[in-house]
PDB file of C-alpha atoms in Angstrom:
ATOM      1  CA  UNK Y1226      56.641-133.196  -4.152  1.00  0.00           C
ATOM      2  CA  UNK Y1227      53.484-131.084  -3.991  1.00  0.00           C
ATOM      3  CA  UNK Y1228      53.025-131.973  -0.329  1.00  0.00           C
ATOM      4  CA  UNK Y1229      56.602-130.961   0.449  1.00  0.00           C
ATOM      5  CA  UNK Y1230      56.105-127.623  -1.314  1.00  0.00           C
ATOM      6  CA  UNK Y1231      52.886-127.007   0.614  1.00  0.00           C
ATOM      7  CA  UNK Y1232      54.600-127.900   3.893  1.00  0.00           C
ATOM      8  CA  UNK Y1233      57.502-125.578   3.068  1.00  0.00           C
ATOM      9  CA  UNK Y1234      55.155-122.708   2.274  1.00  0.00           C
ATOM     10  CA  UNK Y1235      53.219-123.336   5.486  1.00  0.00           C
ATOM     11  CA  UNK Y1236      56.355-123.215   7.620  1.00  0.00           C
ATOM     12  CA  UNK Y1237      57.564-120.099   5.815  1.00  0.00           C
ATOM     13  CA  UNK Y1238      54.215-118.359   6.315  1.00  0.00           C
ATOM     14  CA  UNK Y1239      54.167-119.287  10.002  1.00  0.00           C
ATOM     15  CA  UNK Y1240      57.724-118.087  10.580  1.00  0.00           C
ATOM     16  CA  UNK Y1241      56.996-114.805   8.805  1.00  0.00           C
ATOM     17  CA  UNK Y1242      54.025-114.201  11.128  1.00  0.00           C
ATOM     18  CA  UNK Y1243      56.151-115.104  14.138  1.00  0.00           C
ATOM     19  CA  UNK Y1244      58.898-112.706  13.036  1.00  0.00           C
ATOM     20  CA  UNK Y1245      56.355-109.938  12.479  1.00  0.00           C
ATOM     21  CA  UNK Y1246      54.851-110.370  15.936  1.00  0.00           C
ATOM     22  CA  UNK Y1247      58.326-110.451  17.514  1.00  0.00           C
ATOM     23  CA  UNK Y1248      59.254-107.188  15.768  1.00  0.00           C
ATOM     24  CA  UNK Y1249      56.060-105.544  17.003  1.00  0.00           C
ATOM     25  CA  UNK Y1250      56.715-106.703  20.575  1.00  0.00           C
ATOM     26  CA  UNK Y1251      60.290-105.408  20.497  1.00  0.00           C
ATOM     27  CA  UNK Y1252      59.055-102.078  19.156  1.00  0.00           C
ATOM     28  CA  UNK Y1253      56.472-101.844  21.925  1.00  0.00           C
ATOM     29  CA  UNK Y1254      59.065-102.753  24.566  1.00  0.00           C
ATOM     30  CA  UNK Y1255      61.411-100.039  23.323  1.00  0.00           C
ATOM     31  CA  UNK Y1256      58.585 -97.508  23.221  1.00  0.00           C
ATOM     32  CA  UNK Y1257      57.452 -98.323  26.774  1.00  0.00           C
ATOM     33  CA  UNK Y1258      60.982 -98.430  28.251  1.00  0.00           C
ATOM     34  CA  UNK Y1259      61.452 -96.788  31.631  1.00  0.00           C
ATOM     35  CA  UNK Y1260      64.614 -95.202  32.999  1.00  0.00           C
ATOM     36  CA  UNK Y1261      66.159 -96.394  36.260  1.00  0.00           C
ATOM     37  CA  UNK Y1262      65.138 -93.091  37.875  1.00  0.00           C
ATOM     38  CA  UNK Y1263      61.488 -93.603  36.888  1.00  0.00           C
ATOM     39  CA  UNK Y1264      61.487 -97.132  38.319  1.00  0.00           C
ATOM     40  CA  UNK Y1265      63.116 -95.960  41.569  1.00  0.00           C
ATOM     41  CA  UNK Y1266      60.574 -93.157  41.923  1.00  0.00           C
ATOM     42  CA  UNK Y1267      57.665 -95.547  41.341  1.00  0.00           C
ATOM     43  CA  UNK Y1268      59.019 -97.964  43.958  1.00  0.00           C
ATOM     44  CA  UNK Y1269      59.439 -95.132  46.455  1.00  0.00           C
ATOM     45  CA  UNK Y1270      55.861 -93.964  45.907  1.00  0.00           C
ATOM     46  CA  UNK Y1271      54.551 -97.512  46.214  1.00  0.00           C
ATOM     47  CA  UNK Y1272      56.481 -98.069  49.457  1.00  0.00           C
ATOM     48  CA  UNK Y1273      55.093 -94.813  50.834  1.00  0.00           C
ATOM     49  CA  UNK Y1274      51.514 -95.769  50.005  1.00  0.00           C
ATOM     50  CA  UNK Y1275      51.763 -99.402  51.163  1.00  0.00           C
ATOM     51  CA  UNK Y1276      54.315 -99.634  53.994  1.00  0.00           C
ATOM     52  CA  UNK Y1277      52.876-102.884  55.416  1.00  0.00           C
ATOM     53  CA  UNK Y1278      53.828-104.893  52.329  1.00  0.00           C
ATOM     54  CA  UNK Y1279      57.334-106.258  51.849  1.00  0.00           C
TER      55      UNK Y1279
END
């Protein structure tokens, strides 16, 4: 029974860490988000600077 409790606590601890990291990554992704206009502008600039690449 003690081993099962320890295993349960270990899984819970691991899942809590995983959830925390996932929340941080989602927050960073939302913070970094680019608009379609910004992406189009960046592609246009890149194409202008490097026309030989596809």
